[in-house]
Tab-separated table of C-alpha atoms in Angstrom:
chain	number	residue	atom	x	y	z
A	26	MET	CA	28.421	2.960	24.070
A	27	PRO	CA	31.102	0.956	22.197
A	28	LYS	CA	30.754	1.042	18.418
A	29	SER	CA	30.899	-2.751	18.532
A	30	TRP	CA	27.294	-2.710	19.697
A	31	LEU	CA	26.231	-1.333	16.313
A	32	GLU	CA	27.570	-4.451	14.608
A	33	ARG	CA	24.825	-6.393	16.386
A	34	THR	CA	21.975	-4.610	14.589
A	35	THR	CA	21.529	-7.242	11.871
A	36	PRO	CA	21.289	-10.388	14.055
A	37	CYS	CA	18.910	-8.439	16.289
A	38	SER	CA	16.732	-6.682	13.688
A	39	ALA	CA	16.422	-9.481	11.121
A	40	PRO	CA	14.729	-12.021	13.455
A	41	GLN	CA	12.427	-9.227	14.627
A	42	GLN	CA	11.406	-8.661	11.021
A	43	LEU	CA	10.578	-12.355	10.629
A	44	TYR	CA	8.416	-12.146	13.731
A	45	TYR	CA	6.690	-8.968	12.571
A	46	HIS	CA	5.911	-10.075	9.017
A	47	ALA	CA	4.890	-13.678	9.752
A	48	PRO	CA	1.143	-12.971	10.180
A	49	LEU	CA	1.141	-10.411	7.346
A	50	VAL	CA	2.117	-12.922	4.647
A	51	GLN	CA	-0.254	-15.766	5.553
A	52	THR	CA	-2.889	-14.812	2.973
A	53	SER	CA	-0.424	-15.014	0.077
A	54	GLU	CA	1.559	-18.135	-0.760
A	55	LYS	CA	3.904	-16.043	-2.917
A	56	ASP	CA	4.729	-13.712	-0.032
A	57	THR	CA	5.002	-16.653	2.348
A	58	ALA	CA	7.543	-18.306	0.049
A	59	LEU	CA	9.567	-15.084	0.030
A	60	LEU	CA	9.528	-14.842	3.819
A	61	LEU	CA	10.732	-18.445	4.109
A	62	ARG	CA	13.640	-17.618	1.797
A	63	TYR	CA	14.431	-14.543	3.880
A	64	CYS	CA	14.282	-16.733	6.973
A	65	ASN	CA	16.934	-19.028	5.517
A	66	ILE	CA	19.188	-16.054	4.714
A	67	VAL	CA	18.871	-14.816	8.301
A	68	TYR	CA	19.811	-18.268	9.617
A	69	THR	CA	22.787	-18.538	7.258
A	70	PHE	CA	24.060	-15.097	8.224
A	71	ILE	CA	24.004	-15.763	11.973
A	72	HIS	CA	25.308	-19.331	11.668
A	73	ASP	CA	28.199	-18.341	9.395
A	74	HIS	CA	29.083	-15.423	11.656
A	75	HIS	CA	29.409	-17.778	14.623
A	76	SER	CA	31.401	-20.317	12.609
A	77	HIS	CA	33.868	-17.647	11.496
A	78	GLU	CA	34.240	-16.384	15.049
A	79	GLU	CA	35.032	-19.820	16.436
A	80	SER	CA	37.419	-20.972	13.719
A	81	HIS	CA	39.272	-17.735	12.914
A	82	TYR	CA	38.684	-15.305	15.767
A	83	PHE	CA	38.325	-17.023	19.121
A	84	ALA	CA	40.825	-19.775	18.310
A	85	ASN	CA	43.487	-17.288	17.209
A	86	ILE	CA	42.864	-15.049	20.220
A	87	GLU	CA	43.495	-17.995	22.529
A	88	LYS	CA	46.601	-18.948	20.536
A	89	ALA	CA	47.997	-15.393	20.623
A	90	THR	CA	47.411	-14.991	24.351
A	91	GLY	CA	48.528	-18.514	25.245
A	92	MET	CA	45.301	-18.876	27.228
A	93	PRO	CA	43.268	-21.893	26.080
A	94	GLY	CA	39.611	-21.512	26.966
A	95	LEU	CA	39.757	-17.716	27.173
A	96	MET	CA	36.783	-17.419	24.812
A	97	SER	CA	34.968	-20.495	26.092
A	98	SER	CA	32.011	-18.521	27.435
A	99	SER	CA	31.278	-17.097	23.985
A	100	VAL	CA	31.670	-20.526	22.385
A	101	GLU	CA	29.304	-22.006	24.953
A	102	GLN	CA	26.735	-19.341	24.120
A	103	HIS	CA	27.003	-20.379	20.475
A	104	ARG	CA	26.273	-23.963	21.500
A	105	GLU	CA	23.204	-22.795	23.413
A	106	LEU	CA	21.959	-21.080	20.264
A	107	GLU	CA	22.431	-24.057	17.951
A	108	ALA	CA	19.132	-25.809	18.665
A	109	GLY	CA	17.111	-22.644	18.117
A	110	LEU	CA	18.975	-21.735	14.937
A	111	LYS	CA	18.580	-25.282	13.606
A	112	ALA	CA	14.836	-25.103	14.260
A	113	LEU	CA	14.704	-21.848	12.296
A	114	ARG	CA	16.649	-23.379	9.409
A	115	ASP	CA	14.559	-26.544	9.347
A	116	TYR	CA	11.336	-24.559	9.314
A	117	ALA	CA	12.563	-22.360	6.471
A	118	ASN	CA	13.737	-25.306	4.371
A	119	GLY	CA	11.045	-27.826	5.261
A	120	THR	CA	7.854	-25.779	5.132
A	121	THR	CA	5.794	-25.270	1.990
A	122	PRO	CA	3.986	-21.948	1.543
A	123	GLY	CA	0.646	-23.700	1.914
A	124	ALA	CA	1.654	-25.216	5.254
A	125	PHE	CA	3.113	-21.999	6.676
A	126	ASP	CA	1.914	-21.132	10.175
A	127	ALA	CA	2.799	-17.690	11.528
A	128	ALA	CA	2.278	-18.818	15.116
A	129	GLU	CA	4.717	-21.695	14.645
A	130	LEU	CA	7.435	-19.456	13.203
A	131	ARG	CA	6.888	-16.929	15.971
A	132	GLY	CA	7.160	-19.721	18.529
A	133	ILE	CA	10.549	-20.740	17.120
A	134	ILE	CA	11.777	-17.153	17.380
A	135	ASP	CA	10.373	-16.842	20.912
A	136	ASP	CA	12.382	-19.918	21.909
A	137	LEU	CA	15.537	-18.553	20.245
A	138	ALA	CA	15.265	-14.988	21.560
A	139	PRO	CA	16.492	-15.377	25.184
A	140	ALA	CA	19.775	-17.093	24.272
A	141	LEU	CA	20.355	-14.762	21.307
A	142	THR	CA	19.697	-11.655	23.390
A	143	THR	CA	22.048	-12.815	26.144
A	144	HIS	CA	24.781	-13.569	23.622
A	145	LEU	CA	24.475	-10.230	21.806
A	146	PHE	CA	24.699	-8.300	25.065
A	147	GLU	CA	27.523	-10.277	26.674
A	148	GLU	CA	29.923	-10.906	23.800
A	149	VAL	CA	30.926	-7.267	23.253
A	150	PRO	CA	32.024	-6.696	26.895
A	151	ALA	CA	33.851	-10.039	26.770
A	152	ILE	CA	35.883	-8.831	23.789
A	153	LEU	CA	36.493	-5.392	25.309
A	154	ASP	CA	37.823	-7.060	28.458
A	155	LEU	CA	40.615	-8.682	26.440
A	156	HIS	CA	42.727	-5.512	26.648
A	157	ASP	CA	44.748	-6.929	29.556
A	158	ASN	CA	45.717	-10.003	27.530
A	159	ILE	CA	46.173	-8.855	23.939
A	160	SER	CA	47.093	-5.632	22.140
A	161	SER	CA	44.636	-3.759	19.952
A	162	GLY	CA	46.945	-4.250	16.983
A	163	GLU	CA	47.067	-8.014	17.401
A	164	LEU	CA	43.323	-8.202	17.904
A	165	LYS	CA	42.809	-6.190	14.721
A	166	ARG	CA	45.129	-8.546	12.827
A	167	ILE	CA	43.178	-11.565	14.041
A	168	TYR	CA	39.911	-9.908	13.112
A	169	GLY	CA	41.319	-9.429	9.614
A	170	LEU	CA	41.917	-13.183	9.328
A	171	MET	CA	38.294	-13.816	10.186
A	172	GLN	CA	37.176	-11.159	7.715
A	173	LYS	CA	39.118	-12.827	4.899
A	174	GLU	CA	37.402	-16.124	5.639
A	175	ALA	CA	34.024	-14.408	5.628
A	176	GLU	CA	34.920	-12.806	2.296
A	177	ARG	CA	35.748	-16.202	0.856
A	178	THR	CA	32.514	-17.868	1.927
A	179	SER	CA	29.829	-15.154	2.115
A	180	SER	CA	27.370	-14.301	-0.643
A	181	MET	CA	27.610	-10.647	-1.618
A	182	THR	CA	24.074	-10.743	-3.048
A	183	THR	CA	22.502	-11.818	0.245
A	184	ALA	CA	24.728	-10.820	3.168
A	185	GLY	CA	25.349	-7.279	1.890
A	186	PRO	CA	21.681	-6.382	1.360
A	187	LEU	CA	20.769	-7.991	4.684
A	188	VAL	CA	23.290	-5.900	6.635
A	189	PHE	CA	22.691	-2.594	4.872
A	190	GLY	CA	18.923	-3.151	4.985
A	191	ASN	CA	18.828	-3.498	8.770
A	192	GLN	CA	20.334	-0.197	9.913
A	193	ASP	CA	19.087	3.101	11.352
A	194	ARG	CA	20.762	6.281	10.114
A	195	THR	CA	18.973	8.355	12.780
A	196	PHE	CA	20.876	6.562	15.554
A	197	LEU	CA	23.046	8.903	17.589
A	198	LEU	CA	26.305	7.841	19.255
A	199	ASP	CA	27.287	10.209	22.061
A	200	GLY	CA	24.802	12.696	20.631
A	201	GLU	CA	26.286	12.620	17.127
A	202	PRO	CA	25.108	10.819	13.965
A	203	PHE	CA	27.126	7.657	13.392
A	204	GLN	CA	27.330	5.962	10.014
A	205	PHE	CA	27.321	2.189	10.098
A	206	PRO	CA	28.685	0.399	8.224
A	207	PRO	CA	31.518	2.996	8.131
A	208	LEU	CA	31.965	2.926	4.351
A	209	PRO	CA	31.681	5.434	1.484
A	210	ARG	CA	28.103	6.355	0.606
A	211	VAL	CA	28.529	4.869	-2.866
A	212	VAL	CA	28.630	1.367	-1.350
A	213	ALA	CA	24.949	1.629	-0.452
A	214	TYR	CA	24.164	2.556	-4.069
A	215	VAL	CA	26.141	-0.426	-5.352
A	216	ILE	CA	24.197	-2.732	-3.061
A	217	ASP	CA	20.857	-1.142	-3.969
A	218	TRP	CA	21.276	-1.144	-7.736
A	219	VAL	CA	23.580	-4.112	-8.321
A	220	LEU	CA	24.041	-6.614	-5.504
A	221	ALA	CA	20.472	-6.558	-4.171
A	222	ARG	CA	18.768	-7.037	-7.524
A	223	PRO	CA	18.987	-10.858	-7.832
A	224	ASN	CA	16.835	-11.193	-4.699
A	225	ARG	CA	15.050	-7.821	-4.858
A	226	GLU	CA	11.690	-9.084	-3.604
A	227	LEU	CA	13.208	-10.413	-0.378
A	228	TRP	CA	14.452	-7.071	0.887
A	229	ARG	CA	10.929	-5.762	1.536
A	230	PHE	CA	11.311	-7.607	4.847
A	231	ASN	CA	14.329	-5.531	5.917
A	232	THR	CA	13.762	-2.958	8.619
A	233	SER	CA	15.274	-0.150	6.506
A	234	ASP	CA	16.185	0.685	2.948
A	235	PHE	CA	19.848	0.308	1.970
A	236	TYR	CA	20.596	3.845	3.132
A	237	GLY	CA	19.506	3.359	6.739
A	238	ASN	CA	16.083	4.992	6.384
A	239	GLN	CA	13.509	3.167	8.484
A	240	LYS	CA	10.475	1.871	6.586
A	241	VAL	CA	7.107	3.275	7.608
A	242	GLU	CA	4.769	1.012	5.643
A	243	GLU	CA	3.680	-2.280	7.202
A	244	PHE	CA	4.288	-4.473	4.194
A	245	ARG	CA	4.939	-3.830	0.531
A	246	THR	CA	2.921	-6.239	-1.581
A	247	LYS	CA	4.273	-4.860	-4.843
A	248	ARG	CA	7.671	-5.819	-6.154
A	249	ASP	CA	10.353	-3.319	-5.182
A	250	GLY	CA	12.389	-1.436	-7.731
A	251	GLY	CA	10.208	-1.711	-10.843
A	252	GLY	CA	9.465	0.873	-13.494
A	253	LEU	CA	12.915	1.635	-14.912
A	254	GLY	CA	13.695	1.223	-18.583
A	255	ALA	CA	16.084	-1.621	-19.327
A	256	SER	CA	18.629	0.548	-21.146
A	257	TRP	CA	18.676	3.190	-18.421
A	258	LEU	CA	19.016	0.535	-15.747
A	259	LEU	CA	21.900	-1.108	-17.591
A	260	ALA	CA	23.707	2.230	-17.838
A	261	VAL	CA	23.269	2.861	-14.126
A	262	ALA	CA	24.416	-0.663	-13.291
A	263	LEU	CA	27.570	-0.301	-15.386
A	264	LEU	CA	28.345	3.052	-13.774
A	265	LEU	CA	27.936	1.649	-10.289
A	266	ILE	CA	30.012	-1.412	-11.095
A	267	ALA	CA	32.783	0.942	-12.204
A	268	LEU	CA	32.468	2.915	-8.978
A	269	TYR	CA	32.451	-0.317	-7.012
A	270	ALA	CA	35.674	-1.413	-8.688
A	271	SER	CA	37.312	1.840	-7.627
A	272	LEU	CA	36.491	1.465	-3.943
A	273	SER	CA	39.247	0.996	-1.424
A	274	GLU	CA	40.420	-2.505	-0.580
A	275	LYS	CA	38.843	-2.132	2.825
A	276	SER	CA	35.417	-1.416	1.330
A	277	VAL	CA	35.610	-4.327	-1.068
A	278	ARG	CA	36.589	-6.702	1.728
A	279	PHE	CA	33.722	-5.477	3.848
A	280	LEU	CA	31.200	-6.102	1.078
A	281	GLY	CA	32.498	-9.642	0.783
A	282	ALA	CA	32.474	-10.222	4.496
A	283	VAL	CA	29.694	-7.967	5.828
A	284	HIS	CA	30.528	-9.402	9.154
A	285	SER	CA	28.034	-8.491	11.691
């Protein structure tokens, strides 16, 4: 299994979490409001990922190979997803907690799922098949251009927690544990204690904690991460910020891009 498949965990798991939690929040307008915010973050993540691919990845691949239209099938799949993603965005932004309908949100995801599933399964082989037309080094360089654009435009307090909170550390690749994202362990702590805090209540909807441990409870109605003294928390935050600043350039770029 190519490691590229593991980069598809967030756009696959996050919509599933919306589907799963929709009926669980209906009795609480507060929880419904949180799920609608999470829904908008999921939309933004997938939409921005596709925009970065088209403007900085696919276009530069076609330019480097001298083969216009080489990535047209992937672009066309993006077009097929637009209506479903727009419906998800409009529902998240245009629905009040009191008017929330779990069945309606699930219906939107049901309509989106076939095109999204097809795209997630077909894009990786399409990229792997480029080996006859472009070198690995050139493809890596082009990917770096896209990553820089993602770094410039992505929110580290939403994209990072979304990616790290939708992983599975028990996943085995060729029978061996595989860490994804492939970054130092301290990055997960930085996300948990620093970057995730502004939107802490939203991450209850993630499929895992920020260390890849799958959640076993159905739904946490209490706010995550409470109970720490303010002084102790500040000390921990300052320590982690210092550790974060010492990370490699690659790690810092990834946190800005968290390109899935």
